[in-house]
Structure formats: C-alpha cells, structure tokens
Coordinates of C-alpha atoms and ligand atoms in Angstrom, one line a residue:
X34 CA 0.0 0.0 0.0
X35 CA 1.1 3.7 -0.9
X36 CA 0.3 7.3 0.5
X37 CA 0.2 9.9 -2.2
X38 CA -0.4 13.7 -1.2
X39 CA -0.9 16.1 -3.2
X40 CA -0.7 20.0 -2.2
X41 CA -2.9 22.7 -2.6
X42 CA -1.5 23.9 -6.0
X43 CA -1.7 20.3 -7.5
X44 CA -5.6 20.2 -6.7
X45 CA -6.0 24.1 -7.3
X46 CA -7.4 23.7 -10.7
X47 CA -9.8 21.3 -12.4
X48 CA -6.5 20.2 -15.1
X49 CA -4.8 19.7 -12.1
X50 CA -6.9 17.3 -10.5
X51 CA -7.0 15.5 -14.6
X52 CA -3.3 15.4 -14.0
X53 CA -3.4 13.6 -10.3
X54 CA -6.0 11.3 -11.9
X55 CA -3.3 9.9 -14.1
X56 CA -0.7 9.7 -11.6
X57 CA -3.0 7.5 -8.9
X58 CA -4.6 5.3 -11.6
X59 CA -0.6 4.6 -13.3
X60 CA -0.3 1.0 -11.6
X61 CA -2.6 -1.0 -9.4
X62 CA -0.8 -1.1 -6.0
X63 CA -3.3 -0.1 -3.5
X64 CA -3.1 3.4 -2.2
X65 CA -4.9 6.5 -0.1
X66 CA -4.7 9.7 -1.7
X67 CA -4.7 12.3 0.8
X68 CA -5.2 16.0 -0.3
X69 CA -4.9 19.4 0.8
X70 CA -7.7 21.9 0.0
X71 CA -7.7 24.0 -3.4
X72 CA -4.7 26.3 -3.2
X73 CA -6.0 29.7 -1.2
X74 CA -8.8 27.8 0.3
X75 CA -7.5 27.7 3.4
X76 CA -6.7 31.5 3.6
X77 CA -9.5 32.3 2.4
X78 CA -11.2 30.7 5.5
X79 CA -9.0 31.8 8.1
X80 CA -9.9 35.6 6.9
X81 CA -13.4 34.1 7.1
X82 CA -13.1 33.1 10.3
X83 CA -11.2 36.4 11.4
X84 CA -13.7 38.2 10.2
X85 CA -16.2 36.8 12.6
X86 CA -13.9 36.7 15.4
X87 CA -14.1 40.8 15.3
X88 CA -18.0 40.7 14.3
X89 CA -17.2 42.4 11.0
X90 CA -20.7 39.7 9.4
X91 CA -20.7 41.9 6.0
X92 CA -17.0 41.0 5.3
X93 CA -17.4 37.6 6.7
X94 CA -20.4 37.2 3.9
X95 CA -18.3 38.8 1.1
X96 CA -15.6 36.7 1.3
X97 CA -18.2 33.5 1.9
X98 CA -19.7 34.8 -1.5
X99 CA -16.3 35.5 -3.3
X100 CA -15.1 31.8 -2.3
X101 CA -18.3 30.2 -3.3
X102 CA -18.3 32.4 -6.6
X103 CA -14.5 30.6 -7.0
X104 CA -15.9 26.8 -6.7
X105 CA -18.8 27.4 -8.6
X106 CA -16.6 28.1 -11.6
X107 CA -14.1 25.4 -10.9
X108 CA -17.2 22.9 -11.0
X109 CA -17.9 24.0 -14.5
X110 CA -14.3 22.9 -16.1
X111 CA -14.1 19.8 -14.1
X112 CA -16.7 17.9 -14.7
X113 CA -19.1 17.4 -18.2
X114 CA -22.1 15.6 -17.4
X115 CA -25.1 17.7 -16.2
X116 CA -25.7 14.7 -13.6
X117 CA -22.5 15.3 -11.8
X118 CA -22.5 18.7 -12.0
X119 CA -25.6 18.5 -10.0
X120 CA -24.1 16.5 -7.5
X121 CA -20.7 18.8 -7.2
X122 CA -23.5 21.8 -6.5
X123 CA -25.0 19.8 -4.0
X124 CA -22.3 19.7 -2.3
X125 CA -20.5 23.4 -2.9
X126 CA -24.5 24.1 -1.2
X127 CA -24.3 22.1 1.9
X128 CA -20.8 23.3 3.0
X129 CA -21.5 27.1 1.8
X130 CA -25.0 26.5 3.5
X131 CA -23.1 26.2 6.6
X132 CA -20.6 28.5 6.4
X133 CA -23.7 31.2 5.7
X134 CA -25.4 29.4 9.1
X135 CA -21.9 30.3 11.1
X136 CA -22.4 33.8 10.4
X137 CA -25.2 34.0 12.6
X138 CA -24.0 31.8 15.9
X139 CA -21.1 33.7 17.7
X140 CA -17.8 32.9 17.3
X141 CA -15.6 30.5 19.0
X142 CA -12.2 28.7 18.5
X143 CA -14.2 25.2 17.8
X144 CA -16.0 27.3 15.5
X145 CA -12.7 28.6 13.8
X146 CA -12.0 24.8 13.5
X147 CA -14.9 23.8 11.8
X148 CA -14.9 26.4 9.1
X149 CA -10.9 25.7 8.2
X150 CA -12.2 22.2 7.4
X151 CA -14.1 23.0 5.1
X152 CA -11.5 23.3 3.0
X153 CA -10.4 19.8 2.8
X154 CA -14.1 18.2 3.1
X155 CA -14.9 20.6 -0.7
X156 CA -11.4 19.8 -1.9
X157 CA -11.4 15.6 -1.7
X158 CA -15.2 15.4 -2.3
X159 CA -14.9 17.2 -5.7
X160 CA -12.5 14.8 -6.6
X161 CA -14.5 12.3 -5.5
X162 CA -17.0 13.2 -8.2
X163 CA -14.5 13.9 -10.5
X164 CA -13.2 10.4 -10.2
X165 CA -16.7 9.0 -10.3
X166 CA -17.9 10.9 -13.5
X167 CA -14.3 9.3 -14.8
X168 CA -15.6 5.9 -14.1
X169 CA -12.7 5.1 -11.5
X170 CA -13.5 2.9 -8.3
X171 CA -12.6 4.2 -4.7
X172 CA -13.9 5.0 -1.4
X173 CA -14.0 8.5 -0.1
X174 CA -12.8 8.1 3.6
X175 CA -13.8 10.3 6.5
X176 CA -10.5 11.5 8.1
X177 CA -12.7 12.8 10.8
X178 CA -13.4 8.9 11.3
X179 CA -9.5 8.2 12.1
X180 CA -7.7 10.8 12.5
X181 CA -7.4 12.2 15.9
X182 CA -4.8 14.1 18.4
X183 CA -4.9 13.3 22.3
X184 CA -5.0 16.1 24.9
X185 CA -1.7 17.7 24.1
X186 CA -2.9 18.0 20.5
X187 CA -0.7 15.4 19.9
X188 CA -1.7 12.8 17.2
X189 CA -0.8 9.1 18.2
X190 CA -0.2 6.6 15.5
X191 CA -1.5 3.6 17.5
X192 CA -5.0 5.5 18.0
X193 CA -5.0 5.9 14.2
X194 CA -4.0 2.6 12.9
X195 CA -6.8 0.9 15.1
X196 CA -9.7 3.2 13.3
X197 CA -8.2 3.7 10.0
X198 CA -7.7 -0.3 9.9
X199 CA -11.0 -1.1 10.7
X200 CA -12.5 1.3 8.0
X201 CA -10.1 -0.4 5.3
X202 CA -11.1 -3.9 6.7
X203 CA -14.6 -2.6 5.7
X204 CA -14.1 -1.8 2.4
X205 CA -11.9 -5.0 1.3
X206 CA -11.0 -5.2 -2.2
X207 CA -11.1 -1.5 -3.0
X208 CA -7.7 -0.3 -4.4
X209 CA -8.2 3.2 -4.0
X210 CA -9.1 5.8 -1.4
X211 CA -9.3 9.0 -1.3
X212 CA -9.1 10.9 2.2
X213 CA -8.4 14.9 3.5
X214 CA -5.2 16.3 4.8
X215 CA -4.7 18.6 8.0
X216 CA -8.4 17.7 9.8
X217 CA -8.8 15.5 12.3
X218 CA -10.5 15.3 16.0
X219 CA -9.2 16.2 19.4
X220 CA -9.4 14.5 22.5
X221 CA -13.0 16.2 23.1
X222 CA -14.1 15.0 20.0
X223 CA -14.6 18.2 18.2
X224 CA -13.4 18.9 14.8
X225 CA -9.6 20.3 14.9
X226 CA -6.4 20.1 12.7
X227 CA -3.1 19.4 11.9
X228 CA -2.2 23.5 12.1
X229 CA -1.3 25.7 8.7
X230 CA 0.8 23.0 6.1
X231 CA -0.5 19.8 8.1
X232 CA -1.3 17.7 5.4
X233 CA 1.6 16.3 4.9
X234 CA 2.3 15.7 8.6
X235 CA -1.6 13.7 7.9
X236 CA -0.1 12.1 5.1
X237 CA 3.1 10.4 7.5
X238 CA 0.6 9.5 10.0
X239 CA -1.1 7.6 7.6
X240 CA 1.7 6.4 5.8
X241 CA 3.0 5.1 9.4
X242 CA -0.8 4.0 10.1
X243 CA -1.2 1.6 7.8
X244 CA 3.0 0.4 7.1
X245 CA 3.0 1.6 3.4
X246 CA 5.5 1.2 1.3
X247 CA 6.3 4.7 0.7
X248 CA 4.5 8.5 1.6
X249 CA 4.9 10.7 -1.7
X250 CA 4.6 13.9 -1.1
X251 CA 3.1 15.8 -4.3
X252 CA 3.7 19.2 -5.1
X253 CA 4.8 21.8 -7.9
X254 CA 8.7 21.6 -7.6
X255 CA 10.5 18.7 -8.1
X256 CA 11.8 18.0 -4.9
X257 CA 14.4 20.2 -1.8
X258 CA 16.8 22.1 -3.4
X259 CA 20.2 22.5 -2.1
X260 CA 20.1 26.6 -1.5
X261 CA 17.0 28.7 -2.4
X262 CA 16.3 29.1 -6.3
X263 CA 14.8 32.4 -5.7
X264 CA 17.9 33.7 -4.3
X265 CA 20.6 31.3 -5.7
X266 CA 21.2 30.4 -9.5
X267 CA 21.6 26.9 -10.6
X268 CA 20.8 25.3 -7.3
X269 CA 20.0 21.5 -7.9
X270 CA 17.1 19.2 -6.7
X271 CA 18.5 16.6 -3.9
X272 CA 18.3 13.4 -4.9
X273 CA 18.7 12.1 -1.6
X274 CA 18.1 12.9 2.0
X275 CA 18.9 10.6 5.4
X276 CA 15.7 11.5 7.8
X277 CA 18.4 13.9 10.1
X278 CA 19.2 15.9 7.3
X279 CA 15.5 16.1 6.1
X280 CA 13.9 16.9 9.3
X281 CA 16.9 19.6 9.8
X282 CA 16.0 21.3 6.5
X283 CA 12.4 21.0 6.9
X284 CA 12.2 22.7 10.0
X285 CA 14.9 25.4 8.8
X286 CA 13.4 26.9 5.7
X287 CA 13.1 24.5 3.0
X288 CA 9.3 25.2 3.2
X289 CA 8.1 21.9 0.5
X290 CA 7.7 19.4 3.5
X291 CA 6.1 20.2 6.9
X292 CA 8.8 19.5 9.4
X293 CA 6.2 17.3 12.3
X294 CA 6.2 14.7 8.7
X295 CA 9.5 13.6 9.4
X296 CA 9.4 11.4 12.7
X297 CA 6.2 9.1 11.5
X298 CA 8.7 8.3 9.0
X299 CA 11.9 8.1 10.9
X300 CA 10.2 6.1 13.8
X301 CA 8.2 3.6 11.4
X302 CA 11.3 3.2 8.8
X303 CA 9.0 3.9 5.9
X304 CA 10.8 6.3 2.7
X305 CA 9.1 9.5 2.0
X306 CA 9.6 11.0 -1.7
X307 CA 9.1 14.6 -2.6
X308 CA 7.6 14.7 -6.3
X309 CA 6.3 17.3 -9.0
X310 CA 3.1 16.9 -10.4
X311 CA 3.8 19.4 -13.4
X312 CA 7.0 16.8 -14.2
X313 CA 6.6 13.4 -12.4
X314 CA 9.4 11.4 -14.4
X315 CA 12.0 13.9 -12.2
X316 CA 13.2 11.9 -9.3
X317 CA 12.5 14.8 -6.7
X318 CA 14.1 14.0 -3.3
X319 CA 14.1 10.5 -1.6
X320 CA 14.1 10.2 2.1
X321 CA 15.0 7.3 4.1
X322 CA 17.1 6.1 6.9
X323 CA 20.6 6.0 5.8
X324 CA 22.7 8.6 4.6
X325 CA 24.2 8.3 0.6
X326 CA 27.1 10.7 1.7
X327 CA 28.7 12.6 3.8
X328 CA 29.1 16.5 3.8
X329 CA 27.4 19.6 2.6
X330 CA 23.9 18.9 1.1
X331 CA 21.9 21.9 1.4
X332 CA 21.8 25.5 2.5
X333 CA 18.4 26.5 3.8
X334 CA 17.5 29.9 5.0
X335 CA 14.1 31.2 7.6
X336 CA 13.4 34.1 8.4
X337 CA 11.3 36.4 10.5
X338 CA 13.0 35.3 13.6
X339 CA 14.2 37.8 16.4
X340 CA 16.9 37.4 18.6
X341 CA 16.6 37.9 22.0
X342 CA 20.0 39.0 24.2
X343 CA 19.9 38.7 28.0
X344 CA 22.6 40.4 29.6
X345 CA 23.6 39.7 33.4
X346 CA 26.6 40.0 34.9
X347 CA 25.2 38.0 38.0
X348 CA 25.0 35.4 35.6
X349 CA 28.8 34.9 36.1
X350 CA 29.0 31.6 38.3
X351 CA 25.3 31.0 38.9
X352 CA 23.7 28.2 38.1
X353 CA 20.4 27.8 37.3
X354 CA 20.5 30.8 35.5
X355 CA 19.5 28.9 31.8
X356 CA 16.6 27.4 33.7
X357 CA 14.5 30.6 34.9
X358 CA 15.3 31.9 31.5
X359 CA 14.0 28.9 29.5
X360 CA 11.0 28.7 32.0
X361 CA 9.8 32.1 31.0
X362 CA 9.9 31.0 27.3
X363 CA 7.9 28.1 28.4
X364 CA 5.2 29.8 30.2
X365 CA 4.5 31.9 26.9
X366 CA 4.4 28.4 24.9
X367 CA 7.3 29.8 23.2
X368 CA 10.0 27.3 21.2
X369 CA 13.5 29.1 21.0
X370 CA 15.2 27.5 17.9
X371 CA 18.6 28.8 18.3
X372 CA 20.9 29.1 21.8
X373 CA 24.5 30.6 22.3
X374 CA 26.0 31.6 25.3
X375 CA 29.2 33.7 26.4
X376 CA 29.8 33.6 30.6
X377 CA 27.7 37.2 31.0
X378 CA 25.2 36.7 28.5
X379 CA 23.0 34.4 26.5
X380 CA 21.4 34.9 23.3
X381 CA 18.4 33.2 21.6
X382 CA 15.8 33.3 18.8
X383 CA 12.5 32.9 18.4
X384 CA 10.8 32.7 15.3
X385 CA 6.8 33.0 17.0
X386 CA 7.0 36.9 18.6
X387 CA 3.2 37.3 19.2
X388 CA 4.3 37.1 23.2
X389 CA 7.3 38.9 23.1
X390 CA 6.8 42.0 25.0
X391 CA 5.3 40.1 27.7
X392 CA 8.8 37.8 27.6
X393 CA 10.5 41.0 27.8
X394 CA 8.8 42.4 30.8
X395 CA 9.7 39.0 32.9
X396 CA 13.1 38.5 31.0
X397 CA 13.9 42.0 32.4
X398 CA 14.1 41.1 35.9
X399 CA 17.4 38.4 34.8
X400 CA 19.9 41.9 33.5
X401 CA 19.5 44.0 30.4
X402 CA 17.7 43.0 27.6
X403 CA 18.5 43.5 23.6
X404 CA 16.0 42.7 20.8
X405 CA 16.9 42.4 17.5
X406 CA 13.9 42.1 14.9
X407 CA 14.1 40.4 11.2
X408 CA 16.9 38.3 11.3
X409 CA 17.6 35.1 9.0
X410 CA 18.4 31.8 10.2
X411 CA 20.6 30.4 7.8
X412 CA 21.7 26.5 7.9
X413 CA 24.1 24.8 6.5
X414 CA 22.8 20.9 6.3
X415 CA 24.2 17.9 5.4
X416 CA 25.0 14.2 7.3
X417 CA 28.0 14.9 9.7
X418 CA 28.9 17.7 8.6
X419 CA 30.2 18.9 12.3
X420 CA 33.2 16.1 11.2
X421 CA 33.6 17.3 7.8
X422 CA 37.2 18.2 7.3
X423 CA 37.7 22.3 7.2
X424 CA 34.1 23.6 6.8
X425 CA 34.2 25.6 9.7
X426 CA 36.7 27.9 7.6
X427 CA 35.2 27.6 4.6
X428 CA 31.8 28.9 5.8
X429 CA 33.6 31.6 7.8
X430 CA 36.0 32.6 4.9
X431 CA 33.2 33.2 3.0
X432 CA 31.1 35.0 5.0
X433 CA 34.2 37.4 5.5
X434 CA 31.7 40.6 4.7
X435 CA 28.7 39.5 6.4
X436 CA 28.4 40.8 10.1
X437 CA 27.5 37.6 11.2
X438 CA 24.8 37.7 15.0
X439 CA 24.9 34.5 16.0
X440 CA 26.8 30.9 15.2
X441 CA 25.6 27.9 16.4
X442 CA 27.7 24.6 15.4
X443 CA 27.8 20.9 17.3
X444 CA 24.2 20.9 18.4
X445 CA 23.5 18.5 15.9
X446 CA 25.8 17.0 14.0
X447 CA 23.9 17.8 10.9
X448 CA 23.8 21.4 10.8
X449 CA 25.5 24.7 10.9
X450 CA 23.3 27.5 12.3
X451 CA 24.1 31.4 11.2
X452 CA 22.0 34.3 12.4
X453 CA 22.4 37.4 9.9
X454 CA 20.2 40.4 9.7
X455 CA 17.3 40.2 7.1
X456 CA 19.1 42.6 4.8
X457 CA 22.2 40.2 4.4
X458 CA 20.2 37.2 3.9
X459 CA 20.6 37.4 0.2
X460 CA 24.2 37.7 0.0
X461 CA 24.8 34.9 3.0
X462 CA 23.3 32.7 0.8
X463 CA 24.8 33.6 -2.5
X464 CA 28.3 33.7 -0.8
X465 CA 28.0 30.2 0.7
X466 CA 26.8 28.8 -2.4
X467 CA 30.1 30.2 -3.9
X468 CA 32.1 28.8 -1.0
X469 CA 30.5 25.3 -0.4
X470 CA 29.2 24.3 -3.6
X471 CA 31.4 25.7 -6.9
Ligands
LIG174 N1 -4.9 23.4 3.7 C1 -4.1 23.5 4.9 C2 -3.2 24.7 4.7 O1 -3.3 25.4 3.8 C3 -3.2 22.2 5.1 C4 -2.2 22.0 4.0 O2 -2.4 22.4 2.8 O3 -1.3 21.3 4.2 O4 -2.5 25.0 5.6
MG175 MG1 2.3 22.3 2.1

C-alpha cells in the first residue's frame, strides 16, 4: 500500500486534478490519496473566520460569496455531465449552507476549527466526483473517522492505525481511497487540525498507520533544493536525504515538507519522496534512513526570527541561570530554535514573537535585555557535517563581509546554524553557495 499527497497547488485547478487522476490510476498497488484543499482555500477561510472573530458579518459574507463564486466556476471545467455537475452543487450548497449558518451563531475557537475544514471536506469530495464521473472505483474516507490528536494535541499513530484499519477492513478489495489532509478530532471529539501546512504531517501519520510502502509527497517543484532558487542560481534538486538531514532542513526553511512529517517516517522506517506533479518522471528527493554521503547537502534559509539578548553580569558563576530563562519561554508556549551563550550573556531566537513583549517584561528582571527584529536563520545541512574536514573555515572565509549575529555549530551534527540580519540574507546565501558548492 502507498500514501500519495498532493498540495494545494496540485488540486488548485480542475486540469490539475486531470493530472493527479493519471498519476494515482498509473499502476494497481493499492493506495490512499490524501489532499490538501484548493490552493488559497485555506486562507481564504481563516480571513473568514477572522472576520467573525471581530463581528465584522458583512466581510465575513463577502468573502463566503467571493469563495463560493471561486468553486462554482471550478465545478464548471471539471466535470461534463449535467448529472454530476448536480451533484458537485450539492455539495458546494451544503458546505457554503453552513458557512452562511456560522455567520449567525457567535464565534468561538471550535468554531474557527470547523470552518478551516471545510476546506479539505470541498477539496477531496470534488474529486471524488470527478473520479466518479471518470468511471474510477474508490472510497471516499472520513478523516474525521480516524484521524485524531490526544489532549496535548498530539496525534498518536496507535490511536489511528486501530480506526483507520477497521475502515479499510470494511471496504476489502477497494484499491483506492481517497481521504483529506490537515483535519482530524481532538481528545474532546470536536473537529480540529493538523495547524497551517498539516497535510503532509496527515499524510506520514497515515503512511506510518497503515505500514505503506512509501509516503509521496506531491507538489509543484520537483523536490528540496540544495540553497534557495529564488535567491541562488543553478541550485540543484537533492536526490537524496537521510531522515536527520530532512527533518533539519524541513524545520529550517526549505518550506516543501512540513517538518512534524519527518518522525512518522523516521520512527516507522518507511521512505518519503518529494515529487512534482507538473513533471513526475524527475526523481524529486528521496528520504530514508541511511545517509548516501557525507558532507554539505543543502543550505536552507528562515526568516522572520528575532533574537533575543539577556545580559547579566550575576550570571557569572550562577547556576540555574539557563533554567529561569527557558522557563519564562515556556510559560509563553514559546519554542527558542537557536541558543548561544558567552559567561555574562545568553542569546536566543525565536521565530513566533506574538508574546514577546510580555517575555520581555519577565526576562527583564534576569539583566539587560536586547532585541533584534528580522533576522535570518541560515543552515548549512548535510550528514556529519560537524566532522567534515575544514568547513568551519570555509563557511567563515566566505562570510568574510557579512556581520555575522549568532553561530551555532555541534548541536546536531547535521547542521551549521548562522543568524544574519534580514538585509544580508541574500548575499549569506549567495556567498556560501560560492564557497560550499562551486
Ligand atoms: N490546507 C491546509 C493549509 O493550507 C493544510 C495543507 O495544505 O497542508 O495549511
Ligand atoms: Mg504544504
């Protein structure tokens, strides 16, 4: 059995979805396609949603009216037959029925929750249709029926494999399945997700659920690139990832994968391969468990972070000192991503500063505090790379111009962490292209 998910952008138009249609119905292996909702969906809904939250009903109805406007003419291209056009506006009517019935309850977060899924529910039962009007057997499969999180929002493979096995088991025989992305239930039993970019997290769990042979990951570039193409000419696709480098670049930048995707995989020993939909022959990126090579692989940049300098000179010889720090970034649900630390100060980054100030205010009472807004992460990735023989001075040689904040090396083995201001993010990557790569 195989997991296929494809992104927003690979289900965002109705020749889209033609295209996916070929690529799940190429051999007869059994397999769940799992999909995101139609690309701006998603946004679209949390605005929706936002809307409510500050009362503001006449925008809230706009934007319901300028979605629903949206699907109605996606139905038209997708499907030819008048009887299953019928039945795609019966559905676009009963989820924009209810999103017209929200508008008049007041808002709440399980509320918010219910009106992001929609996204996913109108997105995998169009193609349902579609699939149907093209005469291709498969069962449409509740995710809301398997997949669920446990009080810490956390979702638990075990919990999943026992529903998700037992809706298979009923549907013996059938080869293909078609499920959503990103939804699932919490421990209350209400209608929750994955957060922004979870379907591919939904995809591992799945993939890890029912021990397939491999999670592909569908989306519109053909797999991680070793620096940013944006930024970067000629960067290359990697052909191959071990799961430490993958999850290091996931979570640093390289936004195609959702970093939570990696540990299903690395804990279950199933591959995960990062295709393109708009060229499937390219062989994207394979990830699995051991490592093709040592050394540089990729150079990943993320940004938006701040950094955060606590000053104290009573810092000198006391211990417990990182401790009351790190608790006050705990008690703000607040993950630091980078650490360094000289004997009379520490400095770390955040990349989430919708607490900050109140950070600050406790923070304060430890010495002086410094904040430095839009800085980039930039990491240099690759398998044991902390051992590889004179990198240290090649990243620092060419970085000779760049006023370098913050170096983090030996946390990992796999990774080399830079803090530069956002105005030298650019250039930090060009320049260590230069020096790593040519
Ligand atoms: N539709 C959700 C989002 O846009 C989940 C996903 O696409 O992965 O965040
Ligand atoms: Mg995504």
């Amino acid at each position: 059995m195989k997991v296929m998910k494809f992104g927003g952008t690979s289900v965002g138009k109705p020749e889209r979805m033609a295209e996916i249609r070929k690529l799940i119905t190429k051999d007869d292996e059994t397999k769940i396609i799992v999909l995101s909702a139609l690309s701006g969906t998603t946004n679209a809904l949390t605005e929706i949603s936002d809307s409510l939250a500050k009362g503001d009903r006449e925008i809230a109805k706009q934007r319901i009216n300028a979605l629903e406007n949206h699907y109605q003419n996606f139905i038209v291209d997708l499907l030819k037959s008048e009887a299953y056009f019928q039945k795609a506006k019966g559905i676009l009517a009963e989820h924009f029925e209810f999103l017209n019935i929200i508008l008049k309850i007041s808002y709440s977060e399980a509320l918010n929750k219910d009106i992001l899924a929609q996204g996913e529910l109108l997105s995998t039962k169009l193609f349902s249709i579609y699939l149907n009007e093209q005469e291709i057997a498969h069962v449409w499969l509740p995710a809301l029926d398997f997949m669920t999180i446990d009080q810490n929002n956390e979702p638990q493979v075990a919990a999943i494999r026992e529903k998700l096995t037992k809706l298979l088991e009923a549907n013996k025989g059938t080869k293909l399945f078609v499920t959503q992305g990103y939804i699932c239930r919490n421990a209350k039993g209400e209608i929750d997700n994955l957060k922004r970019g979870g379907s591919d997290y939904s995809a591992s769990l799945i993939a890890a659920a029912v021990d397939a042979s491999v999670c592909e990951i569908w989306t519109d570039i053909s797999g991680m690139h070793n620096n940013d193409p944006r930024i970067v000419k000629n960067t290359k696709p990697i052909k191959h990832l071990c799961f430490e480098e993958a999850a290091e670049l996931a979570y640093f930048g390289a936004k195609i994968l959702h970093p939570a995707s990696i540990w299903p995989a690395q804990y279950f020993n199933f591959p995960v391969k990062l295709l393109n939909t708009m060229e499937p022959e390219a062989p994207g990126t394979l990830i699995e468990r051991d490592s093709d090579s040592e050394g540089v692989k990729a150079i990943a940049a993320k940004d938006s972070i701040t950094a955060i300098k606590i000053k104290s000179s009573r810092m000198l010889l006391a211990y417990g000192f990182l401790r009351k720090i790190f608790e006050v970034f705990e008690k703000y649900e607040t993950s630091i991503d980078m650490v360094t630390t000289s004997e009379v100060a520490v400095s770390l980054t955040i990349d989430n500063d919708s607490n900050l100030q109140q950070i600050i205010k406790e923070l304060e009472m430890f010495g002086n505090i410094e904040i430095d807004k839009d800085q980039t992460i930039v990491s240099i990735v690759g398998y044991h790379i902390s051992k590889t023989e004179h990198l240290l001075a090649k990243v620092f040689n060419s970085l000779t111009e760049i006023p370098v904040r913050m170096v983090s090396f030996g946390g990992s083995q796999h990774n080399i962490s830079i803090l530069v201001s956002h105005e030298h993010k650019e250039k930090t990557l060009q320049l260590l292209n230069k020096g790593l790569f040519e």
